[in-house]
mmCIF file of C-alpha atoms and ligand atoms in Angstrom:
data_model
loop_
_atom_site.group_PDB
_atom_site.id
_atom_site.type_symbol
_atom_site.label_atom_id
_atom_site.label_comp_id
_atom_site.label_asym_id
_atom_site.label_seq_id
_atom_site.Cartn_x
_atom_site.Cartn_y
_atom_site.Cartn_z
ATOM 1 C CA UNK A 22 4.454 -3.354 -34.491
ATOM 2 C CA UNK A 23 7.292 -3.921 -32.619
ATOM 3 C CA UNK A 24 7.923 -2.682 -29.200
ATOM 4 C CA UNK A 25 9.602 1.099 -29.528
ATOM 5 C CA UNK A 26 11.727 2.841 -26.557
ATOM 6 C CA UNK A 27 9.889 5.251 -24.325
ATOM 7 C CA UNK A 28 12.237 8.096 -26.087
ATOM 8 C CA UNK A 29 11.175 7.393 -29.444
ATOM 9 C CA UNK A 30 7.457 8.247 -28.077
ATOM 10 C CA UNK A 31 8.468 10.810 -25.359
ATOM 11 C CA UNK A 32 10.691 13.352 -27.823
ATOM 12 C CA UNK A 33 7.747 12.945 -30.332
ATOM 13 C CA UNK A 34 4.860 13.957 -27.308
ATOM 14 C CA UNK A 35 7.537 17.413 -26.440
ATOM 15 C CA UNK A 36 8.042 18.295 -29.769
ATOM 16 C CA UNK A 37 4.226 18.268 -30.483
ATOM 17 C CA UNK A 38 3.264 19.462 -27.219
ATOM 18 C CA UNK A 39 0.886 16.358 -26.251
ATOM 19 C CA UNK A 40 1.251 13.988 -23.683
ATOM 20 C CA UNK A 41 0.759 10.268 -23.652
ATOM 21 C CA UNK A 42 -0.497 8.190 -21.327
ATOM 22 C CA UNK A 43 2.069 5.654 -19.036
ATOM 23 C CA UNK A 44 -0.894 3.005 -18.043
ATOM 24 C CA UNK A 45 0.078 0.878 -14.818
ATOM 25 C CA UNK A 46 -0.878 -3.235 -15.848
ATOM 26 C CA UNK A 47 0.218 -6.555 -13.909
ATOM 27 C CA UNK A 48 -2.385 -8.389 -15.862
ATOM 28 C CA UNK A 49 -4.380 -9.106 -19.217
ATOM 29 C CA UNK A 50 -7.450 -7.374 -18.957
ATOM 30 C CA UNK A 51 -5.825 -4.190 -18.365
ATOM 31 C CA UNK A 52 -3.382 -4.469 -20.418
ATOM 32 C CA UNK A 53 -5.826 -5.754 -23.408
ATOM 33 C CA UNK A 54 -8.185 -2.338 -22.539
ATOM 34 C CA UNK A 55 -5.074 -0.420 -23.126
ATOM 35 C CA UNK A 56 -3.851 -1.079 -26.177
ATOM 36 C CA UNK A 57 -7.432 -1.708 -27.375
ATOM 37 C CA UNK A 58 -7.909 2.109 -26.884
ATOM 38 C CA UNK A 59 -4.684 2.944 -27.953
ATOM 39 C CA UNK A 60 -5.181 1.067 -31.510
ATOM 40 C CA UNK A 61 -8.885 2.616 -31.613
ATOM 41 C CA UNK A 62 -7.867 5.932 -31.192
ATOM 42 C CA UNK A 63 -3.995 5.972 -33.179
ATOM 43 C CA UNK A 64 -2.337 6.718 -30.002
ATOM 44 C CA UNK A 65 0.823 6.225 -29.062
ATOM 45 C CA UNK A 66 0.941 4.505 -25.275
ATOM 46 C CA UNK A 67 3.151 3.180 -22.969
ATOM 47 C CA UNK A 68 2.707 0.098 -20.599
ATOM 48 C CA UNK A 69 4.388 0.451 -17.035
ATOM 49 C CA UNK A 70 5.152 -2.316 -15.018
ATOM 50 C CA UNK A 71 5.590 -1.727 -10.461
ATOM 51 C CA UNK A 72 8.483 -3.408 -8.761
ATOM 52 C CA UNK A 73 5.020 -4.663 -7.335
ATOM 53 C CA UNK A 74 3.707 -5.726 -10.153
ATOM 54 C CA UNK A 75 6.722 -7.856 -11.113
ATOM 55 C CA UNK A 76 6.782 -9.624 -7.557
ATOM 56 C CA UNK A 77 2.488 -10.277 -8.281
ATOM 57 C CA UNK A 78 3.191 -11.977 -11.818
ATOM 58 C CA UNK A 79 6.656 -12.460 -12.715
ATOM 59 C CA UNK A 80 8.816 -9.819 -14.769
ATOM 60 C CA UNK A 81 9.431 -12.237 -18.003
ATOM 61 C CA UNK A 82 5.593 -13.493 -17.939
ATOM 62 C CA UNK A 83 4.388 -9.758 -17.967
ATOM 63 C CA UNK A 84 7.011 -8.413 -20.502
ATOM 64 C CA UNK A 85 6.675 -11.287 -22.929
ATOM 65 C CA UNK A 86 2.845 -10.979 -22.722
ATOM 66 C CA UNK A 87 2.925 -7.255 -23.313
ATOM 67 C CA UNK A 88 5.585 -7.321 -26.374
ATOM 68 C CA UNK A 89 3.212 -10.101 -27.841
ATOM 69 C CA UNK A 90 0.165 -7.993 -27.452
ATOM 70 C CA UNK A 91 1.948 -4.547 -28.737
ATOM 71 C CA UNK A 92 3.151 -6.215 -31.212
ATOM 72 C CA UNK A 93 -0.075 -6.946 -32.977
ATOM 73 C CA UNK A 94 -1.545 -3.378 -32.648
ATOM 74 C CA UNK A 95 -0.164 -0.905 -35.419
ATOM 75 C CA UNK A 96 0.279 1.727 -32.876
ATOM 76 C CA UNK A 97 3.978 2.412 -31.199
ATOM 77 C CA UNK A 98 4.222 0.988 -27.478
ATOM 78 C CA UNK A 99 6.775 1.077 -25.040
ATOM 79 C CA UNK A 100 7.217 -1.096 -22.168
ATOM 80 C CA UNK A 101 8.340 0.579 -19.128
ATOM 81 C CA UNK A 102 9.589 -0.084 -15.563
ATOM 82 C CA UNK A 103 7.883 2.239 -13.223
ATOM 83 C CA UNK A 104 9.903 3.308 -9.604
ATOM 84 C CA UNK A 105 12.692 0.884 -10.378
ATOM 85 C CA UNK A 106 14.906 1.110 -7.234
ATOM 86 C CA UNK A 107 17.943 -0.019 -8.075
ATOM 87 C CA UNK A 108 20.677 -0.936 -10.720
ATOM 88 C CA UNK A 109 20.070 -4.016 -10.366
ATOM 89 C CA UNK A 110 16.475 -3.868 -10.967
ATOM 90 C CA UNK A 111 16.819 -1.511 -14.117
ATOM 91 C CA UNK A 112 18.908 -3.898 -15.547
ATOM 92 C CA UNK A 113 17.004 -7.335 -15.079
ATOM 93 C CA UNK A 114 13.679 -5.767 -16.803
ATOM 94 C CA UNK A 115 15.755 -4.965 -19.756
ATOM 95 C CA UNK A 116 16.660 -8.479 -19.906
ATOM 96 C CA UNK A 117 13.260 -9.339 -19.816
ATOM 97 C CA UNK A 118 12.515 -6.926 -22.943
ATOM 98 C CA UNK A 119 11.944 -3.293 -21.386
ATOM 99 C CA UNK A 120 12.588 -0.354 -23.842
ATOM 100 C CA UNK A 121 12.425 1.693 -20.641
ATOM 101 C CA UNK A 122 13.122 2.362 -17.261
ATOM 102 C CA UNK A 123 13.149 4.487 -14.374
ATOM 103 C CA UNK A 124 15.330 4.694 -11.511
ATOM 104 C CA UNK A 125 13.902 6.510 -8.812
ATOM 105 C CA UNK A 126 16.759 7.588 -6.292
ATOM 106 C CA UNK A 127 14.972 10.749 -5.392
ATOM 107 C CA UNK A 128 14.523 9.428 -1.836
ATOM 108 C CA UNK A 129 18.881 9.968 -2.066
ATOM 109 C CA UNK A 130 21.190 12.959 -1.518
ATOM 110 C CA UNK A 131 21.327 14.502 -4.767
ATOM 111 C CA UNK A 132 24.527 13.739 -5.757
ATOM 112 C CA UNK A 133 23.446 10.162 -4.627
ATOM 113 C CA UNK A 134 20.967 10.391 -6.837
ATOM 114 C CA UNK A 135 22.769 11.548 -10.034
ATOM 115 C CA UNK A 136 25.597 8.770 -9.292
ATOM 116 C CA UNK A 137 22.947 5.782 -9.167
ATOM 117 C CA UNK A 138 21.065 7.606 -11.789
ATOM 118 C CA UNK A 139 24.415 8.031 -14.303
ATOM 119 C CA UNK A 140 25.070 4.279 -13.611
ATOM 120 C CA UNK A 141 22.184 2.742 -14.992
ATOM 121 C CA UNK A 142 21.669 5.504 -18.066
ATOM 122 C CA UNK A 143 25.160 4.369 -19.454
ATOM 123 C CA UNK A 144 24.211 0.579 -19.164
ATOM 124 C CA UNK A 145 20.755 1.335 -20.547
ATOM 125 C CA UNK A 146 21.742 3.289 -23.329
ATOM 126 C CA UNK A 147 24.476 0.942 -24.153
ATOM 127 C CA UNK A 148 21.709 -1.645 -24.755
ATOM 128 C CA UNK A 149 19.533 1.088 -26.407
ATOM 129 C CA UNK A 150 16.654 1.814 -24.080
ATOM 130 C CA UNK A 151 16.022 4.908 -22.406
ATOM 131 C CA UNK A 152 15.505 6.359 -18.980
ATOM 132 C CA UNK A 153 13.323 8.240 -16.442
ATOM 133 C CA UNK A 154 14.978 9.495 -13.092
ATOM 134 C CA UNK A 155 12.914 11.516 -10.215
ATOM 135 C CA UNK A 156 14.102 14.863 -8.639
ATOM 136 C CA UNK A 157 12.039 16.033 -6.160
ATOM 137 C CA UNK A 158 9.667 13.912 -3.993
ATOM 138 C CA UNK A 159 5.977 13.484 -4.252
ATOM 139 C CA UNK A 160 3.659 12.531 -1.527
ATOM 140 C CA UNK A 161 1.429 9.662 -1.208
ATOM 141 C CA UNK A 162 1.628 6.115 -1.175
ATOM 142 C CA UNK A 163 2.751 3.706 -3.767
ATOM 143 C CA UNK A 164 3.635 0.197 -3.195
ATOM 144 C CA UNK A 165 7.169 0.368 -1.781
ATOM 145 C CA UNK A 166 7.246 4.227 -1.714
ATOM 146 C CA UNK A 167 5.094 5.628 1.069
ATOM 147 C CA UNK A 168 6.074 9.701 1.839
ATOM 148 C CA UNK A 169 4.455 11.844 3.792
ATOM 149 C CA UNK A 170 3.408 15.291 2.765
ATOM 150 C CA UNK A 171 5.619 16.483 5.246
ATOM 151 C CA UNK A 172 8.700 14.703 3.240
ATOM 152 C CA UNK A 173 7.545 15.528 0.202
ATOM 153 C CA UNK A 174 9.018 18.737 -2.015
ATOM 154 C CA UNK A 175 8.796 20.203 -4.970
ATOM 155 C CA UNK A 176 11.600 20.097 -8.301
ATOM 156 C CA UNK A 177 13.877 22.825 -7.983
ATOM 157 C CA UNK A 178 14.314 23.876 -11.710
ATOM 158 C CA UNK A 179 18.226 25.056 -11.736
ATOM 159 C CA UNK A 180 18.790 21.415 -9.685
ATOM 160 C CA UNK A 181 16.760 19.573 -12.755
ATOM 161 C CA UNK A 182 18.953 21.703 -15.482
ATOM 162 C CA UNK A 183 22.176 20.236 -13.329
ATOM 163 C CA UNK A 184 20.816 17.040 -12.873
ATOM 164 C CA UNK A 185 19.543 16.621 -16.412
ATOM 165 C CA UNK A 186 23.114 17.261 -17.931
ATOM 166 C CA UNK A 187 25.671 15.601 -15.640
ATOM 167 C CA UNK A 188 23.407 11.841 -16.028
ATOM 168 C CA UNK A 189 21.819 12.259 -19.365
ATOM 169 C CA UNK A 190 18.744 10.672 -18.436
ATOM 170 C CA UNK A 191 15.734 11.089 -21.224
ATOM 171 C CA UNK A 192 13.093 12.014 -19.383
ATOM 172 C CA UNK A 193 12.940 13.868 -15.944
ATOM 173 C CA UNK A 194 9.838 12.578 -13.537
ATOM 174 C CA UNK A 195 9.178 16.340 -11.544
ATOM 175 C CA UNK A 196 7.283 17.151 -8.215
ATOM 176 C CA UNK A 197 5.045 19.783 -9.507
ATOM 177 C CA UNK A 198 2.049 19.129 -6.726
ATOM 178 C CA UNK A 199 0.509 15.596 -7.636
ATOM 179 C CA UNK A 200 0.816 12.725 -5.290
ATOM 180 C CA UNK A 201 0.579 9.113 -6.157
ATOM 181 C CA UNK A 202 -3.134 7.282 -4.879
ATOM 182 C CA UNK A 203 -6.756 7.966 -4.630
ATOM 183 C CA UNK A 204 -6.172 11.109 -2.435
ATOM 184 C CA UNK A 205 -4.184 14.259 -3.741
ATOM 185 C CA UNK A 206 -6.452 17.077 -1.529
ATOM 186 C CA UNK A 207 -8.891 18.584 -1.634
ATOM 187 C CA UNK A 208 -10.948 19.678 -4.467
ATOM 188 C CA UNK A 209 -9.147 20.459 -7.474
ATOM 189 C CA UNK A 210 -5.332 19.831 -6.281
ATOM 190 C CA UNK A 211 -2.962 22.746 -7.094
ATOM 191 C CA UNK A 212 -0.829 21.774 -9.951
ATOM 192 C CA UNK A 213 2.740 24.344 -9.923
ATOM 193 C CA UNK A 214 2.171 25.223 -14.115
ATOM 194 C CA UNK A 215 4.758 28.030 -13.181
ATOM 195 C CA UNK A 216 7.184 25.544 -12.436
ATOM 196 C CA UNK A 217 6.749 22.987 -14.926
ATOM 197 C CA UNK A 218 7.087 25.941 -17.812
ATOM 198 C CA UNK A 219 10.367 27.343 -15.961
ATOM 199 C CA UNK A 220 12.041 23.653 -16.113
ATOM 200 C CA UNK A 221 10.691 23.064 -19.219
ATOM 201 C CA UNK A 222 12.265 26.553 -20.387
ATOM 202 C CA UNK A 223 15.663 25.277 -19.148
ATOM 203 C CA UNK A 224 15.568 21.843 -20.883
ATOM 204 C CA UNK A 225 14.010 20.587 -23.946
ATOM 205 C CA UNK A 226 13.515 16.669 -22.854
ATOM 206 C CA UNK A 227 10.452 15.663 -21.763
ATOM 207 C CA UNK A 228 8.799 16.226 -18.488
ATOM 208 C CA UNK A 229 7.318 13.365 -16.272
ATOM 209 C CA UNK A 230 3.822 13.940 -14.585
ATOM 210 C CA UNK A 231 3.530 10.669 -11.969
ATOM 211 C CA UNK A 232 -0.199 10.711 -10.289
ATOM 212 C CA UNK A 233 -1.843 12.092 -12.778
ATOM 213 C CA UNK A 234 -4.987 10.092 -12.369
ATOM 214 C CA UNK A 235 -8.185 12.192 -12.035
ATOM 215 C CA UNK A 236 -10.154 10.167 -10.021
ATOM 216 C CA UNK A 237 -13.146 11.277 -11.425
ATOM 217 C CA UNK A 238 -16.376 12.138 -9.223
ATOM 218 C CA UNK A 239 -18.865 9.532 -11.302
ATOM 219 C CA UNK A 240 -16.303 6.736 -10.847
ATOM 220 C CA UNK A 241 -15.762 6.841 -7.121
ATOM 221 C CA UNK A 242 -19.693 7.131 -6.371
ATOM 222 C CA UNK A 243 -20.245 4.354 -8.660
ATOM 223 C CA UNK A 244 -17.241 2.355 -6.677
ATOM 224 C CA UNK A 245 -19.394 2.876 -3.388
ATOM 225 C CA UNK A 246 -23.098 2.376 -5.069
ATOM 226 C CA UNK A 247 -21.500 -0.950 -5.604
ATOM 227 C CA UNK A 248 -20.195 -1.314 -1.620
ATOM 228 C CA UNK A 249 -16.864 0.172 -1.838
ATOM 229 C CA UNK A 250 -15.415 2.536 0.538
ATOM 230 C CA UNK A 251 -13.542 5.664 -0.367
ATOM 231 C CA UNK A 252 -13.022 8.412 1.518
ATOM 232 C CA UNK A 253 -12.336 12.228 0.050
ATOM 233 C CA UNK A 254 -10.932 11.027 -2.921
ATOM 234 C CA UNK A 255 -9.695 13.957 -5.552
ATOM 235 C CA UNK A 256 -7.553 13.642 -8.264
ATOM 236 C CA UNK A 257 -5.728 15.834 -11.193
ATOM 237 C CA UNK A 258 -8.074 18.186 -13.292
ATOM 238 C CA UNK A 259 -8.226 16.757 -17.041
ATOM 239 C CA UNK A 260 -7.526 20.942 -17.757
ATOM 240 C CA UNK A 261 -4.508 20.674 -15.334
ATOM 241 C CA UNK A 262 -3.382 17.679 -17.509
ATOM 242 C CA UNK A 263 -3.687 19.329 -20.613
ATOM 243 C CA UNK A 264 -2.126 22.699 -19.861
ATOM 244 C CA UNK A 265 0.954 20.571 -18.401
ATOM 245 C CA UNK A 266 1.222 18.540 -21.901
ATOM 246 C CA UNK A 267 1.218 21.932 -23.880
ATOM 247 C CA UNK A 268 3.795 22.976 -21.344
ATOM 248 C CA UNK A 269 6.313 20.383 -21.302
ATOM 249 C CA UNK A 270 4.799 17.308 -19.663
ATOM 250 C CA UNK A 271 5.793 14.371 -22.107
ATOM 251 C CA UNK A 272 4.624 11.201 -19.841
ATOM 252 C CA UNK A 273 1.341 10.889 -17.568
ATOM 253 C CA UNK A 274 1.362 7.891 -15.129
ATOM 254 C CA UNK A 275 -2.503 6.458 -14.586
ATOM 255 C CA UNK A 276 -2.563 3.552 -11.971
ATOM 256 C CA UNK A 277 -5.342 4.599 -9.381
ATOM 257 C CA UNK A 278 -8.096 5.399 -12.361
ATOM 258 C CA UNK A 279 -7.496 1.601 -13.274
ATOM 259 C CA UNK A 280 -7.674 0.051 -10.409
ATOM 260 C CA UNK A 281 -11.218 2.287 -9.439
ATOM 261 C CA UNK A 282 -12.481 1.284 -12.768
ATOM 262 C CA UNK A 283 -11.762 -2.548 -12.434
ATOM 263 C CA UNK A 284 -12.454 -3.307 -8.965
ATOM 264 C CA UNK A 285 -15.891 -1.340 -9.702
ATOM 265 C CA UNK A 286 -16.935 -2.964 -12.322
ATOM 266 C CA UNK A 287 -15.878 -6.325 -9.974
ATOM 267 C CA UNK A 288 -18.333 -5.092 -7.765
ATOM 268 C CA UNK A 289 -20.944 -4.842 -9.511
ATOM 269 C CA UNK A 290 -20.678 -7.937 -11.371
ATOM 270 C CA UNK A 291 -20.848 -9.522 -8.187
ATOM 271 C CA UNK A 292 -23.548 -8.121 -6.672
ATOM 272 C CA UNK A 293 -25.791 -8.146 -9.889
ATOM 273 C CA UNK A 294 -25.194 -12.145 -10.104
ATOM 274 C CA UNK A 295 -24.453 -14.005 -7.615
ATOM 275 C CA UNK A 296 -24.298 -16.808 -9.318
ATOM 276 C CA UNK A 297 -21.616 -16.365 -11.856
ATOM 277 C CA UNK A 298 -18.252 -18.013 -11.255
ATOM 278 C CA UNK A 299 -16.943 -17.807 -15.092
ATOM 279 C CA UNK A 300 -14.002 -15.298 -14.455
ATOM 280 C CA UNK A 301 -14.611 -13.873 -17.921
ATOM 281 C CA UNK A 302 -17.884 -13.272 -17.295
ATOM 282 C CA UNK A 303 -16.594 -10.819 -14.103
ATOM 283 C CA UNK A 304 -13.102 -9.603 -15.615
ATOM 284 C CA UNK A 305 -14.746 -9.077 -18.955
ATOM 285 C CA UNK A 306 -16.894 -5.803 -17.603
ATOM 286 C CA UNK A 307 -13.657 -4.571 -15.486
ATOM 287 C CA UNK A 308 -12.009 -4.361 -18.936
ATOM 288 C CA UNK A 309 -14.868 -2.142 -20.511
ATOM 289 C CA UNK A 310 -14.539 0.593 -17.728
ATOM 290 C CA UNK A 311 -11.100 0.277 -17.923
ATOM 291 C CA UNK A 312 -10.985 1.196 -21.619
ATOM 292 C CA UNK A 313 -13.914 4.443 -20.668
ATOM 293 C CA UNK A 314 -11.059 5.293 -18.498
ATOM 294 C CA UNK A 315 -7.648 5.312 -21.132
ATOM 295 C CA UNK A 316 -10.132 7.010 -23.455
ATOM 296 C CA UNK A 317 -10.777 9.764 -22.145
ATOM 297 C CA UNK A 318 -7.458 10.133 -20.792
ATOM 298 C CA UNK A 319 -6.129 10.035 -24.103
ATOM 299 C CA UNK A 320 -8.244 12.532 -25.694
ATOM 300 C CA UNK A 321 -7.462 15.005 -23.022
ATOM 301 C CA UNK A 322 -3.764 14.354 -23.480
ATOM 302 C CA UNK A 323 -4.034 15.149 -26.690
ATOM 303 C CA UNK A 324 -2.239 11.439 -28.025
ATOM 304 C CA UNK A 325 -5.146 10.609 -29.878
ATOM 305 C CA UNK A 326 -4.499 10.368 -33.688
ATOM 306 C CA UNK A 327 -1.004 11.187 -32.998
ATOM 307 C CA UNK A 328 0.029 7.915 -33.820
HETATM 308 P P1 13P B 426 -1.854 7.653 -9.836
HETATM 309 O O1 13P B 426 -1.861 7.071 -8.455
HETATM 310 O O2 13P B 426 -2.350 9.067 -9.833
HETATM 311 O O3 13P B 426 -2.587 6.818 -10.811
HETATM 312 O O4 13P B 426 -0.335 7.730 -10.316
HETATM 313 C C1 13P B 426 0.337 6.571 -10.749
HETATM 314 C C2 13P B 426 1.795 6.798 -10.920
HETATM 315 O O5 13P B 426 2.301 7.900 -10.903
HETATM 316 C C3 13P B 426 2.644 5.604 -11.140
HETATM 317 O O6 13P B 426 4.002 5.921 -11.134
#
C-alpha cells in the first residue's frame, strides 16, 4: 500500500497501547527483512533513515527504494528521518518522499529547541507529514551525536507538557534511561517506567523510546564465535519494552540489533566458505538473522497482527 505518515501509525500504537518498531536501513537487505516480517506478521512498521545513512547511499535512492518496496506489502509503512539536525535537513527528506521526521535540537537551550522545533512542524504539517522532536538527552554514541553519560539527562515531564503544546510536534522522543549503541550498562539497564507513565499522564501523543535494541546475549556470543569483538554489551529488557508500550511508548528505534545480526551472519559466511565471492550468497544469510531479529521485536511490542 502506499506509504502512510508516522502519525497515522503512532496515534493508532497509543490508543491500543502497543508499540511498533522504527527499524534503522541504508540498504536492501535490511530493508527487504523488514518489511518481510512486517507483511508476515500484519504489523505495522516504520523505516528510519540516519543523516548517516543518507550521506552512505543517497537520500532520493533510499526513499524511492523504500516507497517502492512498502508499497507492495499490504501492511502500513512510514518512512522516517531519524536525528534530523536541522530545518534544512527535515525539509529535503520530505522532498525526497518522507511521511516523517525528526528534528533533534535537544543538544539546544530549550527555548532553542522549541523555536527550531516549531519551525519545521509548521512546514511539515503544511505538506502533511508529521514530526518527532527530542527533550532530554540520551547517552551514547550515534553517528553525528556522541554524549557522554555525564551530558546526558533525563525528560523532565512538566518541560515535555510545555514543550509538547507551544510546537505541536506528534510524537515526543524522551530520555527515560536508554542510550543509543551496543552498550547501555550493565546487566539489565534501568528503564525510568515512573517517568514515562507521569509524561504519558500529562499528554496523550505518543512517546518515543530511541535505543531500544536488546542486544541479546545469544547474538553477541554468536558475533564473537564468528571473530568479532564486543565488549560488555547489554541492551533493553524485551519486559522493559513491553511495559513502556502499555505505558505510553508509541515508537521503538532498533539500529544496533541490525547491525549485530548482519555483520554476524557476514562473519560467518565468510569463515564457513572461503571461497564464495557471490554477494548474495553472503548478504542473503545477513538478511535471515536480520528478520529473527524484527520478529521477535515485534511480537514483544505487541504490533503483530495489529495491522
Ligand atoms: P539502538 O542503538 O539501541 O539500536 O537505538 C537506535 C536508535 O535509537 C536510533 O535513533
Amino acid at each position: 500500500m502506499p506509504l502512510v505518515t508516522g502519525g497515522v501509525i503512532l496515534t493508532a500504537a497509543r490508543a491500543g497501547k502497543y508499540g511498533v518498531g522504527a527499524f534503522n536501513s541504508n540498504n536492501l537487505e535490511t530493508t527487504q527483512a523488514v518489511l518481510e516480517v512486517a507483511e508476515a506478521l500484519k504489523s505495522p512498521v516504520i523505516l528510519q533513515i540516519s543523516e548517516g545513512a543518507r550521506k552512505y547511499a543517497g537520500t532520493e535512492t533510499l526513499a524511492h527504494m523504500m516507497a517502492d518496496m512498502a508499497s507492495r506489502v499490504s501492511v502500513p509503512v512510514a518512512i522516517h528521518l531519524d536525528h534530523g539536525s536541522s530545518f534544512e535537513s527535515c525539509k529535503t527528506a520530505i522532498d525526497a518522499g518522507f511521511t516523517s521526521v525528526m528534528i533533534d535540537a535537544s543538544h539546544d537551550a530549550f527555548e532553542e529547541n522549541i523555536r527550531v522545533t516549531k519551525e519545521v512542524v509548521d512546514m511539515a504539517h503544511a505538506r502533511g507529514v508529521t514530526v518527532e522532536a527530542e527533550l532530554g538527552r540520551l547517552g551514547g554514541i550515534e553517528e553525528h551525536v556522541d554524549v557522554s553519560a555525564e551530558d546526558a539527562f533525563l525528560t523532565d515531564p512538566e518541560e515535555a507538557l510545555e514543550f509538547i503544546r507551544r510546537t505541536g510536534i506528534d510524537y515526543l522522543a524522551v530520555a527515560i534511561g536508554t542510550s543509543h549503541g551496543a552498550y547501555k550498562g550493565k546487566g539489565r539497564p534501568f528503564i525510568d517506567h515512573a517517568r514515562i507513565e507521569k509524561i504519558a499522564s500529562l499528554t496523550p501523543i505518543p512517546l518515543v523510546m530511541h535505543g531500544a535494541s536488546g542486544v541479546p546475549t545469544w547474538l553477541t556470543e554468536r558475533f564473537k564465535a564468528a571473530g568479532g569483538e564486543i565488549g560488555d554489551a547489554a541492551g533493553i529488557h524485551d519486559e522493559d519494552v513491553s511495559r513502556s508500550t502499555q505505558n505510553g511508548i508509541g515508537k521503538v528505534n532498533i539500529d544496533t540489533d541490525l547491525r549485530l545480526a548482519f555483520t554476524t551472519a557476514v562473519r560467518e559466511v565468510l569463515n564457513a566458505s572461503p571461497k564464495e565471492f557471490d554477494p548474495r550468497k553472503i548478504l542473503g544469510p545477513s538478511r535471515d538473522l536480520m528478520k529473527e531479529i524484527a520478529s521477535h521485536r515485534m511480537k514483544v511490542l505487541g504490533s503483530a497482527g495489529k495491522a
